[in-house]
XYZ file of C-alpha atoms in Angstrom:
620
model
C -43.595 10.024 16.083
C -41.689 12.890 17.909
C -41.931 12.583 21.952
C -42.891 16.728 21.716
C -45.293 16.217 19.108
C -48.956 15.052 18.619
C -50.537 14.185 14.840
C -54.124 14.172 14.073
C -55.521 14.088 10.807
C -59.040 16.526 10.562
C -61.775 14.735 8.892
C -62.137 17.429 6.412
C -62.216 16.639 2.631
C -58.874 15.943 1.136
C -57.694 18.166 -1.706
C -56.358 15.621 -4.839
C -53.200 17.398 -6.840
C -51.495 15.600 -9.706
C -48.026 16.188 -9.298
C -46.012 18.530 -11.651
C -43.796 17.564 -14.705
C -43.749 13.871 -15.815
C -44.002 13.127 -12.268
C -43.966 9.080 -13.489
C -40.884 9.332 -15.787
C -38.981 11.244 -13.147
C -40.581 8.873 -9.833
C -38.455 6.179 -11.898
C -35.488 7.637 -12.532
C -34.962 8.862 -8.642
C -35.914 5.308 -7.493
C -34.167 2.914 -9.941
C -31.038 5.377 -11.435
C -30.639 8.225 -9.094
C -29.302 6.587 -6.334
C -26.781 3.584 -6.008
C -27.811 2.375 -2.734
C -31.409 2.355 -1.311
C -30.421 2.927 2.459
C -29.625 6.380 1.001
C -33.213 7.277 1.451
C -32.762 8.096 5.510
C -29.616 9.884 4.647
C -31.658 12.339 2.290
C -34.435 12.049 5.160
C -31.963 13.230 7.746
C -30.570 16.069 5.380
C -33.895 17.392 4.596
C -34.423 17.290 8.280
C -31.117 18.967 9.778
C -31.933 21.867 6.603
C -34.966 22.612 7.908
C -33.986 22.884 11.933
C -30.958 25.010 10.156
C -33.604 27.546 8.972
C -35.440 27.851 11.957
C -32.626 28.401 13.798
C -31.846 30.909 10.937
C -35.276 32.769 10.708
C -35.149 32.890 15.130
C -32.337 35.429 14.348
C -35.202 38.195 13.909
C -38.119 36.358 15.264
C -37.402 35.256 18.639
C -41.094 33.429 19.072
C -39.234 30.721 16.054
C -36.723 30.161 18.955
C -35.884 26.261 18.654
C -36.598 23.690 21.088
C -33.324 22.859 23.369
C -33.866 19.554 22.786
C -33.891 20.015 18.895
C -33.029 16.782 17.044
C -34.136 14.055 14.602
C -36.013 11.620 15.739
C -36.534 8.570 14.131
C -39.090 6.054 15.144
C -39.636 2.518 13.731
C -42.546 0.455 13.887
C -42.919 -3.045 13.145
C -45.885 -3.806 13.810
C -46.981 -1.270 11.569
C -44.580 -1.240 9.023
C -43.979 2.391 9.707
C -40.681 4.020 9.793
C -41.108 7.854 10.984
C -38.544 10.758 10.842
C -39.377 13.695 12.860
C -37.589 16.755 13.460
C -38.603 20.503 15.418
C -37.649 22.296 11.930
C -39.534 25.203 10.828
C -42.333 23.258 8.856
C -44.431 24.130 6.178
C -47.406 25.505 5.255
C -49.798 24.083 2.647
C -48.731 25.868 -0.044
C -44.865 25.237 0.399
C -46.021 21.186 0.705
C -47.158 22.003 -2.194
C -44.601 24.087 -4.107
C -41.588 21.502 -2.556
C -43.164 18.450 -2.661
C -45.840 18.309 -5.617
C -42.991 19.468 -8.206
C -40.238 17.278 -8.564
C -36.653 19.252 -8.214
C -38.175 21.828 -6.869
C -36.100 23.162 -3.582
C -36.854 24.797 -0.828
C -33.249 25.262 0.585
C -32.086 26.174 -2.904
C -35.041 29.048 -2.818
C -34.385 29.810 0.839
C -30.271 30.210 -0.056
C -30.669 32.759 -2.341
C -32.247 35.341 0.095
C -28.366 34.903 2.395
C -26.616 36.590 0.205
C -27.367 39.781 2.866
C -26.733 37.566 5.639
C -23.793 38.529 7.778
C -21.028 35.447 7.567
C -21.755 34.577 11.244
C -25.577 34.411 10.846
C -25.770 32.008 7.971
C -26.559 28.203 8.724
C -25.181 25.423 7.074
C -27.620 24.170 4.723
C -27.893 20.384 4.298
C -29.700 18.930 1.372
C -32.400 20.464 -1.132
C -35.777 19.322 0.003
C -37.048 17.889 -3.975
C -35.544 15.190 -5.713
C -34.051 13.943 -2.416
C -37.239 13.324 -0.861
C -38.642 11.141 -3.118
C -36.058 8.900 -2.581
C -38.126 7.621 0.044
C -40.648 5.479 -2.797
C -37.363 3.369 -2.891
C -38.324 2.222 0.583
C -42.086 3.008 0.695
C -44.892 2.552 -1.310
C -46.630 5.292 0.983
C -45.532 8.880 2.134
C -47.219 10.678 4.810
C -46.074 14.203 5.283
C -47.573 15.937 8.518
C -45.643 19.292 9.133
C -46.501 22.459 10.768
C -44.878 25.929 9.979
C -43.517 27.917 12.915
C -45.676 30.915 13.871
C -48.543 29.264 12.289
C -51.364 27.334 14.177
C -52.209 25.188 11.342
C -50.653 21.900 10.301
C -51.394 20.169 7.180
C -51.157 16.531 5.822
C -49.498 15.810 2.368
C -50.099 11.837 1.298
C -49.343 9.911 -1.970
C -48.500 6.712 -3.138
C -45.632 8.461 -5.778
C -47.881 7.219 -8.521
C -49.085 10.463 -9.982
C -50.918 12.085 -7.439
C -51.091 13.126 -4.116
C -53.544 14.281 -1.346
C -53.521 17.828 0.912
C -55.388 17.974 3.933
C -55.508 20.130 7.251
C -54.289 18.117 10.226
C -53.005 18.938 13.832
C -49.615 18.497 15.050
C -49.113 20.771 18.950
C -45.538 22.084 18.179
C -43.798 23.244 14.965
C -42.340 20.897 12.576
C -42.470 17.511 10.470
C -43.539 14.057 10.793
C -42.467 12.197 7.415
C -44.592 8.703 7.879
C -42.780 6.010 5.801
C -45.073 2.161 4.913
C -42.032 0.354 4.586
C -42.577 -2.075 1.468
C -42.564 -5.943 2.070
C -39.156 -6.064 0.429
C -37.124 -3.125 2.445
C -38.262 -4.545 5.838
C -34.481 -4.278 6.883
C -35.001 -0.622 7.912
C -37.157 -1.289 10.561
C -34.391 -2.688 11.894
C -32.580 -0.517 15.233
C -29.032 -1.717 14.062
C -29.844 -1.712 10.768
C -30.567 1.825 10.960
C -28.157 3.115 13.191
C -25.296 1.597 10.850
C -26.969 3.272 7.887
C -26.622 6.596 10.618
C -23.006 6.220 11.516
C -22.011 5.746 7.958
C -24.321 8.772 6.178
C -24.654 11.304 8.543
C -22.622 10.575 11.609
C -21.240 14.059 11.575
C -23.822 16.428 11.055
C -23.961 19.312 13.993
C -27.516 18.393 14.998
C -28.474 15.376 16.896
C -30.149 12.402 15.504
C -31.858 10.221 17.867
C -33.199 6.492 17.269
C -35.783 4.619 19.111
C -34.896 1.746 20.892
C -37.368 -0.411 23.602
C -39.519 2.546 23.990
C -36.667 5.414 24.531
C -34.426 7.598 22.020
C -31.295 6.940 22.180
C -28.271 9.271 20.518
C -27.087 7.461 16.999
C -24.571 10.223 15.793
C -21.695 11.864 17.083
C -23.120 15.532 16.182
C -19.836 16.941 15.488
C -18.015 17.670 12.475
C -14.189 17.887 13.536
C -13.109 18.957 10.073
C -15.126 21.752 10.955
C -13.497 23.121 13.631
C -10.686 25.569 13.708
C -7.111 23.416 14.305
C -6.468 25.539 17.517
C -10.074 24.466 19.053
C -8.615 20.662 18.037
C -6.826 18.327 19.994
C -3.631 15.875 18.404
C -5.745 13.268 20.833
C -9.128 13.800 18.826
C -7.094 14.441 15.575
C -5.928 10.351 16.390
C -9.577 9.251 17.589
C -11.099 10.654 14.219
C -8.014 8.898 12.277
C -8.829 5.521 13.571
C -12.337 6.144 12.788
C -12.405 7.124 9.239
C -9.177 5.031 8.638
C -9.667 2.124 10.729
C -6.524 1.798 11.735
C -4.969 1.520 15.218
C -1.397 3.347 14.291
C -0.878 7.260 15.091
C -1.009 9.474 11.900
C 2.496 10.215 10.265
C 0.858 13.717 9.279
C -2.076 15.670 9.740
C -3.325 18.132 7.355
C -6.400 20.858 8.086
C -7.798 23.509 6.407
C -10.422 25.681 4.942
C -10.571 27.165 1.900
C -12.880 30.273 1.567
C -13.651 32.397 -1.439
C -15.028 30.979 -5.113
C -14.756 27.743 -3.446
C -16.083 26.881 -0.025
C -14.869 23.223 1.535
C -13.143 21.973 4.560
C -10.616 19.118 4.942
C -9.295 17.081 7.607
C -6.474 14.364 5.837
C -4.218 11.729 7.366
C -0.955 10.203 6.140
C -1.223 6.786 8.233
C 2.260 5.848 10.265
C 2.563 2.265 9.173
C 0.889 0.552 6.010
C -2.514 -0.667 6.586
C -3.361 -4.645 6.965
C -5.231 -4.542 3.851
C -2.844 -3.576 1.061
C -3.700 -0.333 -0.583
C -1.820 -1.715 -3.611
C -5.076 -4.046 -4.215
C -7.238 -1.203 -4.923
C -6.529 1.808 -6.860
C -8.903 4.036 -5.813
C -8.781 6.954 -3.637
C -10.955 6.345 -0.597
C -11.281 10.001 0.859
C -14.574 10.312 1.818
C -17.279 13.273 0.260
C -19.334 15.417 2.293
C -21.540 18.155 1.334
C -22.669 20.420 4.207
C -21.504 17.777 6.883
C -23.545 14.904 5.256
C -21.701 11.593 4.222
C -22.163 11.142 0.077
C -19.656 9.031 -1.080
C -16.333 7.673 -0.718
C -15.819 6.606 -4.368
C -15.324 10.432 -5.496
C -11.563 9.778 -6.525
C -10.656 13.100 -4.292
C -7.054 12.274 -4.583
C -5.063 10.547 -7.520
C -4.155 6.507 -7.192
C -1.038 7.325 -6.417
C -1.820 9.702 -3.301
C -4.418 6.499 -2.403
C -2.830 6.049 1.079
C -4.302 9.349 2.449
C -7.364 9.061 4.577
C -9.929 11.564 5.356
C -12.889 13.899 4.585
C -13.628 16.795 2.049
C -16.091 18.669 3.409
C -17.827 21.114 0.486
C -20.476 24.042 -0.096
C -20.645 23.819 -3.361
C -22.380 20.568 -4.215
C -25.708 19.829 -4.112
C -26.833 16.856 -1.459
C -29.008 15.025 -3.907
C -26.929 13.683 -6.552
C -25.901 10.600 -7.634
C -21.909 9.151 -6.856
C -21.727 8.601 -11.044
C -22.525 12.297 -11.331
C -20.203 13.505 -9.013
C -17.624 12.627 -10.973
C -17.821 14.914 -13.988
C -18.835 18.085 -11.878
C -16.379 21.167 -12.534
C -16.248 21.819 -8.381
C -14.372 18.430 -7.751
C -12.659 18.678 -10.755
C -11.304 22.169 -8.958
C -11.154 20.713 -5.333
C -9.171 17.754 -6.692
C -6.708 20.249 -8.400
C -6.241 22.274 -5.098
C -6.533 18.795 -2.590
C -3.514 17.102 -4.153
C -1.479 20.412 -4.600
C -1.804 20.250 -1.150
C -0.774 17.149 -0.584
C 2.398 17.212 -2.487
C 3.054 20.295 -0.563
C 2.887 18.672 2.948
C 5.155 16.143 1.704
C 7.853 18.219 0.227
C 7.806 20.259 3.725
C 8.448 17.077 5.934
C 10.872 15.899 3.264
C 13.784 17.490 4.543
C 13.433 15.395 8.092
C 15.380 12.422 6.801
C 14.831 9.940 9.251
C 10.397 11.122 9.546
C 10.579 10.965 5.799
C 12.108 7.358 5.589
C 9.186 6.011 7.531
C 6.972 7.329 5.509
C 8.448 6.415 2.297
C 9.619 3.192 3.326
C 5.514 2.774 3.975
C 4.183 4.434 0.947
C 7.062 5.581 -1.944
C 6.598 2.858 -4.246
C 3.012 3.807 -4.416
C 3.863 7.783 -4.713
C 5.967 6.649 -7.244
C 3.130 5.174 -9.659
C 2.560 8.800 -10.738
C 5.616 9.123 -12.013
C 4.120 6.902 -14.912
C 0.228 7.992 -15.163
C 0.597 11.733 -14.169
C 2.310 14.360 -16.726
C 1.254 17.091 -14.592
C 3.235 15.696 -11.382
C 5.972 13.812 -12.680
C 8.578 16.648 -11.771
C 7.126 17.263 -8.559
C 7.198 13.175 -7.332
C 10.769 12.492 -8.660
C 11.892 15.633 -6.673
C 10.231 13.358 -4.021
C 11.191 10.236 -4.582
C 13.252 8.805 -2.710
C 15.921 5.692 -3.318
C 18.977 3.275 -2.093
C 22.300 3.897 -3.292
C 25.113 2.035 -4.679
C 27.850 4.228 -2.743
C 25.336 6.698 -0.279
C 23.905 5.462 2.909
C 19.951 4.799 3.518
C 17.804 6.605 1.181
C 18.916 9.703 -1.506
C 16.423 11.885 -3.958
C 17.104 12.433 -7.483
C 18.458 16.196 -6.361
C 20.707 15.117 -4.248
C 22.291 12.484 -6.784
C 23.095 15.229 -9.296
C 24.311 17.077 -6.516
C 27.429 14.167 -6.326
C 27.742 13.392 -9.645
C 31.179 13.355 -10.986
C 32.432 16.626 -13.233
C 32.640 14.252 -16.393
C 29.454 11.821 -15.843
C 26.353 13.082 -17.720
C 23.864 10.916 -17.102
C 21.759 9.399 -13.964
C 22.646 5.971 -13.705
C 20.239 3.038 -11.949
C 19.604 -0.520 -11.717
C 15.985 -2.000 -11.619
C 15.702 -5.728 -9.743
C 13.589 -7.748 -7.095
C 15.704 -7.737 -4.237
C 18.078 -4.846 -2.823
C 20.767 -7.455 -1.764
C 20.953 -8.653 -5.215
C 21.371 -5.692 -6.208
C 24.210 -4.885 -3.714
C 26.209 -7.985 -4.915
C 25.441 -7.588 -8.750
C 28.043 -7.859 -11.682
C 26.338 -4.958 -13.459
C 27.561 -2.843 -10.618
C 31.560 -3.330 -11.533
C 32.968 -1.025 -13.669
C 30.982 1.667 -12.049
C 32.311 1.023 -8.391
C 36.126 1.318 -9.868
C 35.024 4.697 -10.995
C 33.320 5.917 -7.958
C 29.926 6.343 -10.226
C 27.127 6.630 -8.037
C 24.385 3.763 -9.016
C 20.691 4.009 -8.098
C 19.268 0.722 -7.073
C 15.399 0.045 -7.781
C 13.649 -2.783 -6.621
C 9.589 -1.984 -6.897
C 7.845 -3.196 -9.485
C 6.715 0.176 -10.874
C 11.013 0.746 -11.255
C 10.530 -0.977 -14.083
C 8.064 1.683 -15.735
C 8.220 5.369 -14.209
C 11.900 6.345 -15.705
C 11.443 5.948 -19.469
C 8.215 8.726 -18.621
C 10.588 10.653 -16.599
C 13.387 10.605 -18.628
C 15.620 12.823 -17.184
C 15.803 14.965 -13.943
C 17.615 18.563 -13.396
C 18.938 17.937 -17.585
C 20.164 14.871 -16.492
C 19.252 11.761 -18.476
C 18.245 8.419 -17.261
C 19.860 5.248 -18.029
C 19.513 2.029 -17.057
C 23.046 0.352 -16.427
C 22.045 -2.779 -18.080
C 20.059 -0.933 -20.940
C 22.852 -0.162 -24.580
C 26.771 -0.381 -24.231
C 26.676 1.464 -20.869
C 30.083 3.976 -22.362
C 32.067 3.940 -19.231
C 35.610 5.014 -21.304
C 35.342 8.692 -20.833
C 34.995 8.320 -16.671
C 38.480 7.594 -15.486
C 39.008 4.453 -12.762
C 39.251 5.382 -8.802
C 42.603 2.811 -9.330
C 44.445 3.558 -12.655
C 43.818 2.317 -16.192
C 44.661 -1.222 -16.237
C 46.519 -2.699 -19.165
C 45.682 -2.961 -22.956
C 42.455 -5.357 -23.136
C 43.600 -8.729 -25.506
C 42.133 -8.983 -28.897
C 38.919 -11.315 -28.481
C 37.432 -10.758 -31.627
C 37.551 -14.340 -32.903
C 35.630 -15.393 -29.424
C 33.177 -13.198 -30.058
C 32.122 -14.456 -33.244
C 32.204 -18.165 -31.897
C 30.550 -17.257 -29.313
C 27.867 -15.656 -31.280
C 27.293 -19.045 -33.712
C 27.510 -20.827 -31.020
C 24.416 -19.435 -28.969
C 22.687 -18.587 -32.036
C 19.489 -17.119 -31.804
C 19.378 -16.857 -27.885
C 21.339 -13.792 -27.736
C 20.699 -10.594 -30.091
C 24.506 -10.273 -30.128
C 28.442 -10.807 -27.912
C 30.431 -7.683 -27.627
C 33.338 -6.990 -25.623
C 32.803 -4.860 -22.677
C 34.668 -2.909 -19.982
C 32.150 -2.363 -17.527
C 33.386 -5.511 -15.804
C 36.523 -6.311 -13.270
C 35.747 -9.756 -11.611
C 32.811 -11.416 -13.690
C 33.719 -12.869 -17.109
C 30.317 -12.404 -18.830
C 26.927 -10.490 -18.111
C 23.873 -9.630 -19.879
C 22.822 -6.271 -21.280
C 19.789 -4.953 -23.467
C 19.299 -3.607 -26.586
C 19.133 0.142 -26.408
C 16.114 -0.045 -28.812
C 13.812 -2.117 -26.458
C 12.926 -2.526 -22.587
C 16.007 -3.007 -19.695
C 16.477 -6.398 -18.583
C 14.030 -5.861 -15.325
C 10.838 -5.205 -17.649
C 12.049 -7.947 -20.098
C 11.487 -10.170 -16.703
C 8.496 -8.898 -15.739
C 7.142 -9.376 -19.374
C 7.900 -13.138 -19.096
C 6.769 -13.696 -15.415
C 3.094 -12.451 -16.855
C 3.257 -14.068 -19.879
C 4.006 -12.074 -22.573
C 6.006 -12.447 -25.602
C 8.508 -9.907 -26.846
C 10.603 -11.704 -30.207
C 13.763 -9.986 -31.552
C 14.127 -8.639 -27.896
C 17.432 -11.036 -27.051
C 19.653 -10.187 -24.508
C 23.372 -8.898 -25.337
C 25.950 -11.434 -24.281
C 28.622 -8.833 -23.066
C 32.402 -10.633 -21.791
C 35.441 -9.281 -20.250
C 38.265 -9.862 -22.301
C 40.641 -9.303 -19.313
C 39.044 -12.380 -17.152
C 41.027 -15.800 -17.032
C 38.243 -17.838 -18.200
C 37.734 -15.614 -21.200
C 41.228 -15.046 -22.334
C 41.394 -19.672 -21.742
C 38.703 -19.898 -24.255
C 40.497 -17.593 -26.767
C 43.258 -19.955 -26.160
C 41.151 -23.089 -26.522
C 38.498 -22.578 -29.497
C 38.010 -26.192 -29.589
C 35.960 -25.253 -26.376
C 33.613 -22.501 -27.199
C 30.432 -24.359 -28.312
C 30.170 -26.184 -24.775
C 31.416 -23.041 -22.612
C 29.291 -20.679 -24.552
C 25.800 -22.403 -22.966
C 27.398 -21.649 -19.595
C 28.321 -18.513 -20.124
C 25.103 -17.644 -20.941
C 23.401 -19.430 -17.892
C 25.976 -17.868 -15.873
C 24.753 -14.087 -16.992
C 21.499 -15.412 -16.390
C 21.876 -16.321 -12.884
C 23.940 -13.245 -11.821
C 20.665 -11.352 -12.841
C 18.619 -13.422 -10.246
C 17.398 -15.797 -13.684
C 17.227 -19.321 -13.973
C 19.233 -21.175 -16.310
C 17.044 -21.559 -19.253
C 18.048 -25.371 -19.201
C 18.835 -26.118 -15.356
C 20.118 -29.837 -15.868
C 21.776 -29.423 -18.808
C 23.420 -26.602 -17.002
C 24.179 -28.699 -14.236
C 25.788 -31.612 -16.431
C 27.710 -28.567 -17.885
C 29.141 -27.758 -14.684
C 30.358 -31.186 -13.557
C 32.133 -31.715 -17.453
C 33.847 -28.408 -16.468
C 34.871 -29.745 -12.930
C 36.015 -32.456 -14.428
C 37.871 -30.776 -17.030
C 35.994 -32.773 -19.766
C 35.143 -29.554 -21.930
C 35.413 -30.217 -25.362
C 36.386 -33.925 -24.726
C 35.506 -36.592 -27.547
């Protein structure tokens, strides 16, 4: 019970009511499908409690004898001995007729009655409503098989009793209670005995409704102690905030110990009413966000924690911490309903414009923006492969190394240094960016000065056949087709006639049969004699690797066996055709490796290389 208030029950007759509608159909549904989580019972408790403090304090506005206590709160009071869990507040109460009208009709709402008459309400005057005093009660026969209701209205002396089981009926009677307000009497069942815990229910406090403006208080050895902060920061107007409480609320919501790379704070006012306070964490976190998808921004309506599983941002904007804060969602509905409403459909639209605004701001501070996409780009970079309505806006982020720039470049700048006859982007997907650095593919583009983009996430492997082309500007893998290097001049002169290795080729070809798609000539190449290359028709070499490494199959997808007719060791074994069938295992294992592959046969490779050290090639 509140320490300002005293209950007595009169011994007059009780009044029996049978609830309205299909009051056992709909019982059901808000105790076993409604909700997701039974401890959401005291946050729908709470809600209904700050609402109706919020309309007292509303109503005072022209009847000073409403005025609230100072010492306004929520108090809640559990009992084990008695099995009782109480939630009290100094609201403004009601009479018998509104426990009637709110609480014998299921989905019937005060607040959602008592909203309508603001709409003359100066700006300034109007309180922030919290919950809809209907379905969200009964949430409380997930935890009870008893409610007592004791409330008194302000400016009346009468207080009245409501009691039911949530079985069909439910009992009116006059009662006492000395001040205005509500005592909601809880008989916790045998099975939910965990909220008569303290802890238990201060946890369930910090995480539902640890940011409401109004004070909720929880009894502890005989005293109330405070069990919420009792201040919404997203709330507040940036220049009433501090960068010192901007990091304390960071750490809190993201649980991190790092200072935010960028804050972002606003409130949007008009068909739309929400506040939001978001993060972009400094450093990764020490749980991967890669493991889990999901957006973890968390929901509140009116200041009230629902959910954090509202997808507010995209996967690929997952990294971003913080709260939406809306008006224009009701309290008591369910996480699975949330996610077809049109408002978050509309607040998602405007959140992640937002988002993708901040970043392309900060974008232009090179060295900030490193850090941040050195923490977070290859996840950014997922919607260049799921999102159609982004993709042009993240590749003008995106950021990447460089064959020939140093640190990172963006696709803009790129075009920006492409040479007068080069028409496409060029790149080249692989695990590491020092193999990358030191690979053969790279040749024939560094004697021409062509700028090479080097990739080496996973999702490299995906995003640019969806993005296929930036500014008009194709994309093109370099080991993807005959990469057609003849119409870009060299940096150091054309060199000399290539031989004619024609006859190779075709050796070369029956020798290695089936485990190459085909052996071309190439002059992409200026110190390597052979490397791989992939059909234009199917994937680059880098998802033909990560097909295998997961397991699947991809038949009449064969690499191209592409030589360089000017090397030593090419232009021997067009000399020496006697040679061909053991060199052209090697060759192929040699490709293999300069892509970061193992041989496909490792010892016989090995017992290949020691006949060639030993100059026993085509020996007898």
């Amino acid at each position: 019970m509140s320490d300002n208030s005293t209950l007595h029950e009169t011994q007059t007759a009780a009044e029996q009511h049978e609830f309205g509608a299909e009051v056992g159909r709909l019982l059901d549904l808000v105790v076993h499908s409604l909700y997701s989580e039974r401890e959401i019972f005291l946050r729908e408790l709470v809600a209904n409690a700050a609402d109706a403090t919020d309309r007292r304090r509303f109503e005072a506005l022209t009847r000073a004898e409403l005025a609230l206590p100072e010492d306004a709160a929520v108090r809640i009071t559990p009992d084990q001995a008695a099995h009782t869990l109480t939630i009290t507040d100094d609201g403004i109460g009601m009479s018998r007729d509104e426990l009637i009208a709110n609480l014998g009709t299921i989905a019937r709402s005060g607040t959602r009655a008592f909203g309508q008459n603001l709409a003359d309400a100066k700006p300034e005057d109007r309180p922030s409503l919290i919950g809809q005093f209907g379905v969200g009660f009964y949430a409380a026969f997930m935890v009870a098989d008893r409610v007592e209701v004791v409330s008194r209205r302000a400016g009346d002396d009468q207080a009245w009793a409501w009691t039911s089981d949530g079985r069909g009926t439910y009992e009116i009677r006059p009662a006492t209670r000395e001040l205005p307000g509500t005592d909601i009497v809880l008989h916790i069942k045998s099975d939910a005995e965990e909220f008569l815990e303290p802890h238990r229910l201060e946890a369930i406090i910090r995480k539902w409704a640890d940011h409401i403006t109004l004070p909720v208080k929880l009894q502890r050895d005989g005293e109330y102690v405070a069990a919420n902060e009792a201040t919404a920061l997203w709330r507040k107007p940036k220049s009433e905030v501090t960068e010192e409480q901007y990091e304390d609320f960071y750490r809190h919501v993201a649980h991190a110990f790092d200072k935010p790379w960028a804050v972002l704070h606003w409130r949007a006012e008009g068909t739309l009413e929400y506040a939001v306070l978001l993060f972009i964490p400094g450093m990764k976190p020490f749980m991967p966000v890669e493991d889990a998808r999901e957006s973890k921004i968390r929901l509140h309506v009116r200041r009230m924690f629902i959910t954090d599983d509202a997808n507010l941002l995209p996967p690929w904007l997952r990294f971003v911490q913080g709260v939406v804060d809306t008006e224009d969602l009701p309290l008591n509905v369910s996480r699975e309903m949330l996610q077809t409403t049109p408002v978050l459909v509309r607040i998602r639209k405007a959140v992640t414009n937002r988002v993708l605004t901040e970043l392309k701001n900060r974008s232009s501070d090179i060295d900030s923006y490193s850090v941040f996409w050195n923490n977070f780009g290859a996840i950014l970079k997922e919607g260049l492969w799921e999102d159609a309505e982004h993709r042009t806006e993240i590749a003008g982020l995106s950021r990447f190394h460089s064959s020939t720039a140093e640190g990172l470049t963006g696709l803009a700048d790129y075009v920006g240094r492409m040479k007068p006859e080069q028409e496409a982007i060029y790149y080249l997907a692989g695990d590491k960016l020092e193999a990358l650095r030191d690979s053969a593919q790279l040749e024939g583009f560094r004697d021409r000065g062509i700028e090479v983009l080097l990739l080496t996430d996973p999702v490299d492997a995906f995003w640019p056949e969806r993005l296929a082309n930036f500014d008009g500007k194709p994309l093109r893998s370099i080991t993807q087709g005959a990469a057609d290097l003849a119409a870009l001049p060299r940096t150091d002169g054309e060199p000399d006639p290539a031989p004619d290795v024609a006859e190779l080729l075709a050796s070369l070809k029956t020798a290695l049969g089936d485990a190459v798609s085909d052996v071309r000539s190439t002059d992409r190449l200026a110190r390597s004699p052979v490397i791989l290359a992939a059909s234009e028709a199917g994937p680059d070499l880098q998802m033909q690797r990560l097909m295998k490494r997961s397991g699947q199959s991809f038949p009449g997808l064969a690499p191209v066996l592409e030589v360089n007719p000017r090397h030593e060791l090419i232009r021997s074994l067009a000399d020496h055709p006697d040679k061909v069938a053991d060199a052209a295992p090697v060759l192929l294992d040699l490709a293999l490796i300069q892509d970061g592959e193992m041989p496909r046969n490792p010892a016989a490779f090995a017992q290949n290389i020691a006949r060639a050290i030993t100059g026993s090639f085509g020996a007898a």
